[in-house]
mmCIF file of C-alpha atoms and ligand atoms in Angstrom:
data_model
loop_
_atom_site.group_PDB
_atom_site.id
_atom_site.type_symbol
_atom_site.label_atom_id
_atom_site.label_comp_id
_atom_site.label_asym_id
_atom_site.label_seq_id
_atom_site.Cartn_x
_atom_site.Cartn_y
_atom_site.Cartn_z
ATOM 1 C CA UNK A 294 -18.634 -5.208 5.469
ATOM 2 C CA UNK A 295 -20.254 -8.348 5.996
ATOM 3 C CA UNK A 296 -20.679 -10.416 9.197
ATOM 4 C CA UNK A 297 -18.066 -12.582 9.467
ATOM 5 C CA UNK A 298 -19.942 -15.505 8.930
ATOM 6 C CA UNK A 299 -20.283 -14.966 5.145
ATOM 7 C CA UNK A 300 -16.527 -16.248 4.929
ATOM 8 C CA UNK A 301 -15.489 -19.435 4.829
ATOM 9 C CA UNK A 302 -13.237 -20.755 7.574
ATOM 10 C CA UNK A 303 -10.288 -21.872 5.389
ATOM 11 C CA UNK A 304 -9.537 -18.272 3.606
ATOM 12 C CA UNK A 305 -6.467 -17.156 4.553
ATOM 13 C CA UNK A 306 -4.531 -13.219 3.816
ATOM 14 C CA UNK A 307 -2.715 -14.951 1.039
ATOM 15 C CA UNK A 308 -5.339 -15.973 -0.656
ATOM 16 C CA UNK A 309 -7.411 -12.676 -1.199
ATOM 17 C CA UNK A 310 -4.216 -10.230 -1.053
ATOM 18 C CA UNK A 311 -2.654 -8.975 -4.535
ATOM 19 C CA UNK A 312 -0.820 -9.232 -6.259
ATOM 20 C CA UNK A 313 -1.935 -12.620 -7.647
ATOM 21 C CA UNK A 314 0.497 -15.205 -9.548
ATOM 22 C CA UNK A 315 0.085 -13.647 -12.735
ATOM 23 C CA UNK A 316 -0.093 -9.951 -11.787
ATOM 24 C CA UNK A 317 2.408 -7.438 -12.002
ATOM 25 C CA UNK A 318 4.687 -7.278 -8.856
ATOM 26 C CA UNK A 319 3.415 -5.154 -5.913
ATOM 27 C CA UNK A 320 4.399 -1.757 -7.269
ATOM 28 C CA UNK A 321 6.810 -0.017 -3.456
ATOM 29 C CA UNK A 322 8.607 2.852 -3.132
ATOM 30 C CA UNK A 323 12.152 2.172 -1.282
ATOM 31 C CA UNK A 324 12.768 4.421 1.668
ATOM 32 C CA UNK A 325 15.717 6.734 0.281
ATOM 33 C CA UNK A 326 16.588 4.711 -3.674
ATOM 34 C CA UNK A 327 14.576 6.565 -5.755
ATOM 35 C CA UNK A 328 14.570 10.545 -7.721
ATOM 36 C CA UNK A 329 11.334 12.387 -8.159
ATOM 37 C CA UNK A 330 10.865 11.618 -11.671
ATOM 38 C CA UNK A 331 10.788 7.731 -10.676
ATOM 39 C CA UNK A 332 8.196 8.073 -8.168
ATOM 40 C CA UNK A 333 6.082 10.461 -10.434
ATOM 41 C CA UNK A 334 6.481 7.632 -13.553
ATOM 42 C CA UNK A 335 5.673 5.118 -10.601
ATOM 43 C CA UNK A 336 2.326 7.024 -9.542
ATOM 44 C CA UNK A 337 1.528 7.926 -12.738
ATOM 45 C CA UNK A 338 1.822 4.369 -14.727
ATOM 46 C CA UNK A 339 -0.457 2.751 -11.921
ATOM 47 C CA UNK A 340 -3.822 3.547 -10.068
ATOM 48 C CA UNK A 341 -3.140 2.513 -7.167
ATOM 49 C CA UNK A 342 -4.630 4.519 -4.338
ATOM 50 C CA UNK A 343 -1.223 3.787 -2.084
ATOM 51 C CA UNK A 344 2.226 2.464 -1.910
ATOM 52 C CA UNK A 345 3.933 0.729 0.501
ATOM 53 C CA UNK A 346 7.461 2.312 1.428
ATOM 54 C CA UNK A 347 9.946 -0.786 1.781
ATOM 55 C CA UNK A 348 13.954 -0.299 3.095
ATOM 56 C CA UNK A 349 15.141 -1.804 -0.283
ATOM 57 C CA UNK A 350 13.995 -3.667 -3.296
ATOM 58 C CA UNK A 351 16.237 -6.865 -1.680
ATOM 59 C CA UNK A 352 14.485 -6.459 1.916
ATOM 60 C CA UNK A 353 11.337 -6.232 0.928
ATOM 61 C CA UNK A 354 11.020 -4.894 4.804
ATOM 62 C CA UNK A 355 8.028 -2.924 5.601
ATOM 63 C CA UNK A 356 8.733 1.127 6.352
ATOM 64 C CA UNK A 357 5.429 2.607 5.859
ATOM 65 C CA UNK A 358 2.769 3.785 3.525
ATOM 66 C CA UNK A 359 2.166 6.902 1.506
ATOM 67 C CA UNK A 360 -1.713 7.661 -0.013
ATOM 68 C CA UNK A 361 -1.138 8.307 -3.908
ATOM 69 C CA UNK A 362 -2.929 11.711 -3.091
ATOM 70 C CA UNK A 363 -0.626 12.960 -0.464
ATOM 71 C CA UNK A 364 2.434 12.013 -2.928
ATOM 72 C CA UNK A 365 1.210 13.724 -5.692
ATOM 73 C CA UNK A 366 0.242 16.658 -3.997
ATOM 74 C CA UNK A 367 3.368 17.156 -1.691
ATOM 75 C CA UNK A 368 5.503 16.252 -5.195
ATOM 76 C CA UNK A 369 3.896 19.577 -7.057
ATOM 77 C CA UNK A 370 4.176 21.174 -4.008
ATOM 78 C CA UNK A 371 7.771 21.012 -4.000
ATOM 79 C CA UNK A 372 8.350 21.145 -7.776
ATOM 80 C CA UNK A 373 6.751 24.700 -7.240
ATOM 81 C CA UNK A 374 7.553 26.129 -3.658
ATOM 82 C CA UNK A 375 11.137 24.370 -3.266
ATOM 83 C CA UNK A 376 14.199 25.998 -4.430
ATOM 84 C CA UNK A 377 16.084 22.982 -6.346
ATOM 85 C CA UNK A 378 13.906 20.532 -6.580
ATOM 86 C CA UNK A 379 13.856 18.954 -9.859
ATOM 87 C CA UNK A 380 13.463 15.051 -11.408
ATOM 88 C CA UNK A 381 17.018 14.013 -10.058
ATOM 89 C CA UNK A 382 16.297 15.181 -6.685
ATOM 90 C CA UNK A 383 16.080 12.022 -4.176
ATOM 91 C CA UNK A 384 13.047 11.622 -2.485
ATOM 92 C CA UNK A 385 13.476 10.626 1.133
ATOM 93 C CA UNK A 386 11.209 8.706 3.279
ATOM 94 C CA UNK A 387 13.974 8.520 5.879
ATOM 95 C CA UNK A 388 14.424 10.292 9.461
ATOM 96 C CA UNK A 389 17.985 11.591 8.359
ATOM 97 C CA UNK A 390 18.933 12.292 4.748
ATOM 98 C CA UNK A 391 21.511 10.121 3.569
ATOM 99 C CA UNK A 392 24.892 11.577 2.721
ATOM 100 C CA UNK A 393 24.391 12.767 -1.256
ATOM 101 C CA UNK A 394 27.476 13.685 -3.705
ATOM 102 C CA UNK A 395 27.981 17.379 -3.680
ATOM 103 C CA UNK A 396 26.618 17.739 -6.602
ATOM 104 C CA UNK A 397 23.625 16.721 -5.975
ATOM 105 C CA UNK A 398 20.302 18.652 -6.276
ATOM 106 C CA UNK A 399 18.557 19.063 -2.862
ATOM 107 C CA UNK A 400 16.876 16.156 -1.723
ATOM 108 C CA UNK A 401 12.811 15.966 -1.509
ATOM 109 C CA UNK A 402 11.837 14.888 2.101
ATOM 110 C CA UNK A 403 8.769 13.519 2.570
ATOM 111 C CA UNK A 404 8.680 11.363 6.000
ATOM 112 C CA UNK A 405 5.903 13.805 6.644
ATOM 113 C CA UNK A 406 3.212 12.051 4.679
ATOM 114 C CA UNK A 407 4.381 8.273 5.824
ATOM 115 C CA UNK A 408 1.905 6.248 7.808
ATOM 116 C CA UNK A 409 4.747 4.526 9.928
ATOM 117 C CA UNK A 410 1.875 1.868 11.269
ATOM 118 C CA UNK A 411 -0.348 0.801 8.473
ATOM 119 C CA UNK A 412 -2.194 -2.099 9.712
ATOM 120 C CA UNK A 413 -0.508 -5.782 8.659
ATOM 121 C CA UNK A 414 -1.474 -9.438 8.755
ATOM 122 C CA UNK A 415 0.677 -12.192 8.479
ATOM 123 C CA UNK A 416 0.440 -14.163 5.342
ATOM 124 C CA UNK A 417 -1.389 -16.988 7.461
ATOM 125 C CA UNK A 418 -4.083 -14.630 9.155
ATOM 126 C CA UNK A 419 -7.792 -15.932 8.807
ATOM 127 C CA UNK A 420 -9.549 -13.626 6.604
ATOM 128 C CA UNK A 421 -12.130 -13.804 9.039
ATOM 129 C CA UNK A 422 -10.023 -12.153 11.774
ATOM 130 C CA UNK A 423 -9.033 -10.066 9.018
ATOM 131 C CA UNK A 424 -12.694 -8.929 8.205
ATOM 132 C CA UNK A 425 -13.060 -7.939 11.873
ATOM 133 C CA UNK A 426 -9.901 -5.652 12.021
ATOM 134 C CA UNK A 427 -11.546 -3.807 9.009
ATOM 135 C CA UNK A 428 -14.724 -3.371 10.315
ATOM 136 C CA UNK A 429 -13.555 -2.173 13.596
ATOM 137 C CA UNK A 430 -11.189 -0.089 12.837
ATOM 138 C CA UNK A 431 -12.320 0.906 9.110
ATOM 139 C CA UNK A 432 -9.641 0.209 7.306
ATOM 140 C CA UNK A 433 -9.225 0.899 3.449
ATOM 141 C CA UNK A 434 -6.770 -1.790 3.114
ATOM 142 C CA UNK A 435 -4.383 -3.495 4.980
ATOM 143 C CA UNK A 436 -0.417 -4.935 4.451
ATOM 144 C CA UNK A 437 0.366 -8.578 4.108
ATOM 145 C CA UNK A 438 3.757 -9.945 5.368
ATOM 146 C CA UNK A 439 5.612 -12.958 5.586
ATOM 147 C CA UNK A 440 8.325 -12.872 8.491
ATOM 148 C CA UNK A 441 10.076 -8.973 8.037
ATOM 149 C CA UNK A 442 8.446 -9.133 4.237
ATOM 150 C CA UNK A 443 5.858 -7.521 2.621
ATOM 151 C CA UNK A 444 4.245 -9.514 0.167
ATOM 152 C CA UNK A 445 1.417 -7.998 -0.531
ATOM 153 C CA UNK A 446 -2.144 -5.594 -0.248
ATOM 154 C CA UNK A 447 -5.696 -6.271 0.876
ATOM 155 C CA UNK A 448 -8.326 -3.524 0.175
ATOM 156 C CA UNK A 449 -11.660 -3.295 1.428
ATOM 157 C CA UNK A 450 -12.930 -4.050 -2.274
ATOM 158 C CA UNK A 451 -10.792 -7.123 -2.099
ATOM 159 C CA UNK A 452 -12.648 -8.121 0.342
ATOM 160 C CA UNK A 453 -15.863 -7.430 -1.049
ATOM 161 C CA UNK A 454 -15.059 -9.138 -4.285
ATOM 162 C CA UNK A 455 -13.607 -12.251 -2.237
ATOM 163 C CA UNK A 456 -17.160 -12.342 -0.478
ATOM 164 C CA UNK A 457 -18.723 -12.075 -3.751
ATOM 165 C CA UNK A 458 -16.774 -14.937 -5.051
ATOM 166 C CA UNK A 459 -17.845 -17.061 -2.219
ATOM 167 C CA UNK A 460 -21.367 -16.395 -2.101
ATOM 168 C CA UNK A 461 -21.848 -15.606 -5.610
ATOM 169 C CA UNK A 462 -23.060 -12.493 -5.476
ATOM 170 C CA UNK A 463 -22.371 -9.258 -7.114
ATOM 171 C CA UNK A 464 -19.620 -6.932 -5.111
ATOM 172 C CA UNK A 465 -22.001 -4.254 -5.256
ATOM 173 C CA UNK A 466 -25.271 -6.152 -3.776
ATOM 174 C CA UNK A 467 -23.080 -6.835 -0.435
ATOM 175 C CA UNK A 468 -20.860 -3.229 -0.448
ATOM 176 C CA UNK A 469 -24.798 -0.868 -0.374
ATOM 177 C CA UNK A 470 -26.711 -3.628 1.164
HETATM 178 P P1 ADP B 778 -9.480 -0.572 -4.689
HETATM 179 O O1 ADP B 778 -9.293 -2.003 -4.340
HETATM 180 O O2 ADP B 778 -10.388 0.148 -3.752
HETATM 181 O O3 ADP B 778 -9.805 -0.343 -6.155
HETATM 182 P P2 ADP B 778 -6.780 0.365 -5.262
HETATM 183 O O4 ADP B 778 -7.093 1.156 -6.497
HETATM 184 O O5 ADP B 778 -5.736 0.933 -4.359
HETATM 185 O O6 ADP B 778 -8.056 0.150 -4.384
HETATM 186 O O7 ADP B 778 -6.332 -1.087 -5.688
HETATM 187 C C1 ADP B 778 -6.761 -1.740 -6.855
HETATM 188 C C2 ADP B 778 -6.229 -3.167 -6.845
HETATM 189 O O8 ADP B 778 -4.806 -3.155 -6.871
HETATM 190 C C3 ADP B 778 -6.620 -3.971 -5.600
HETATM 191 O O9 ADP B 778 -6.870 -5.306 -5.992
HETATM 192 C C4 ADP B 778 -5.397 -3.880 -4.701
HETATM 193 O O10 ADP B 778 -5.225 -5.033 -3.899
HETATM 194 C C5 ADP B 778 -4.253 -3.736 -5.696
HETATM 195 N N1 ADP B 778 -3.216 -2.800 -5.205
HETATM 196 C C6 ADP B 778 -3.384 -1.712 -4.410
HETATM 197 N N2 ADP B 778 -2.223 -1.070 -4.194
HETATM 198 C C7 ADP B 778 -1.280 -1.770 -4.880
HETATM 199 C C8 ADP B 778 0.135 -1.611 -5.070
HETATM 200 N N3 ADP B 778 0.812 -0.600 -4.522
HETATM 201 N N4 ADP B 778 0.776 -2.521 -5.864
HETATM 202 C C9 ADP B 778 0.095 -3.548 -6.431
HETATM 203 N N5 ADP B 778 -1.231 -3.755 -6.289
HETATM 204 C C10 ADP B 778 -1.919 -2.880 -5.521
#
């Protein structure tokens, strides 16, 4: 990225993170409320490269977050090499399995692939503090939150396009410059 001084002072995280207004909600998994088939039509009706793994819909509180690649992978994974696991099978992002009817197939536990720190900024954080973080640490994106909630995503194209925006230029002409 950038030097920092391309930004303007007054950007904040809100105003570059997604989703916008008018976009579709930020698309989480909850830590232990949804089957295998939900998560697979979740993956599969979005590109996203990642999703953020919250406690509930209602908290909105932050628990981690899973690539799209390691989801999909350890998903067929399971679907081949575990005995049981079918659509209804819960998938867990939890350190203990919750208790589960009886009935119940066997649950799909995938704590394994969380990353239990992705990086955050508050909803107020200067985007060019924000900018920094990414360049120092080389982030892909980063977690927005207001209080204990997530509100939203940055990515490093984000950013790019942001720049872009601001200096009207072309994404591209500032990502291989
Ligand atoms: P990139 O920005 O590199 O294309 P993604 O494909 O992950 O990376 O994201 C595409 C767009 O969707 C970006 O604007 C990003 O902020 C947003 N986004 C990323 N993940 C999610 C998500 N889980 N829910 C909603 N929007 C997301």
């Amino acid at each position: 990225l950038e030097p920092k001084e391309e930004f303007e002072q007054s950007s904040l995280a809100v105003d570059v993170m997604r989703p916008r207004r008018a976009d579709p909600a930020l698309a989480t998994l909850t830590q232990d409320g949804m089957n295998v088939g939900e998560v697979e039509a979740l993956v599969e009706s979005t590109h996203y490269s990642g999703f953020p793994v919250v406690v509930s819909q209602e908290s909105q509180r932050l628990v981690g977050f899973v690539l799209r690649r390691d989801l999909l992978i350890s998903i067929d994974n399971a679907r081949k090499r575990q005995e049981g696991v079918v659509s209804a099978s819960q998938v867990v992002f939890t350190e203990h399995t919750p208790p589960l009817p009886p009935e119940a197939p066997p649950p799909l536990r995938l704590r394994g692939i969380v990353d239990l720190s992705p990086f955050t900024v508050t909803d107020h954080t200067a985007m060019d503090i924000t900018v920094d973080i990414f360049r120092k640490l080389g982030l892909r994106q980063c977690l927005v939150t207001h209080n204990v909630r997530l509100l939203g995503i940055i990515t490093k194209k984000d950013i790019l396009k942001h720049m872009a925006q601001i200096s009207n230029r072309d994404p591209d002409s500032i990502l291989f410059n």
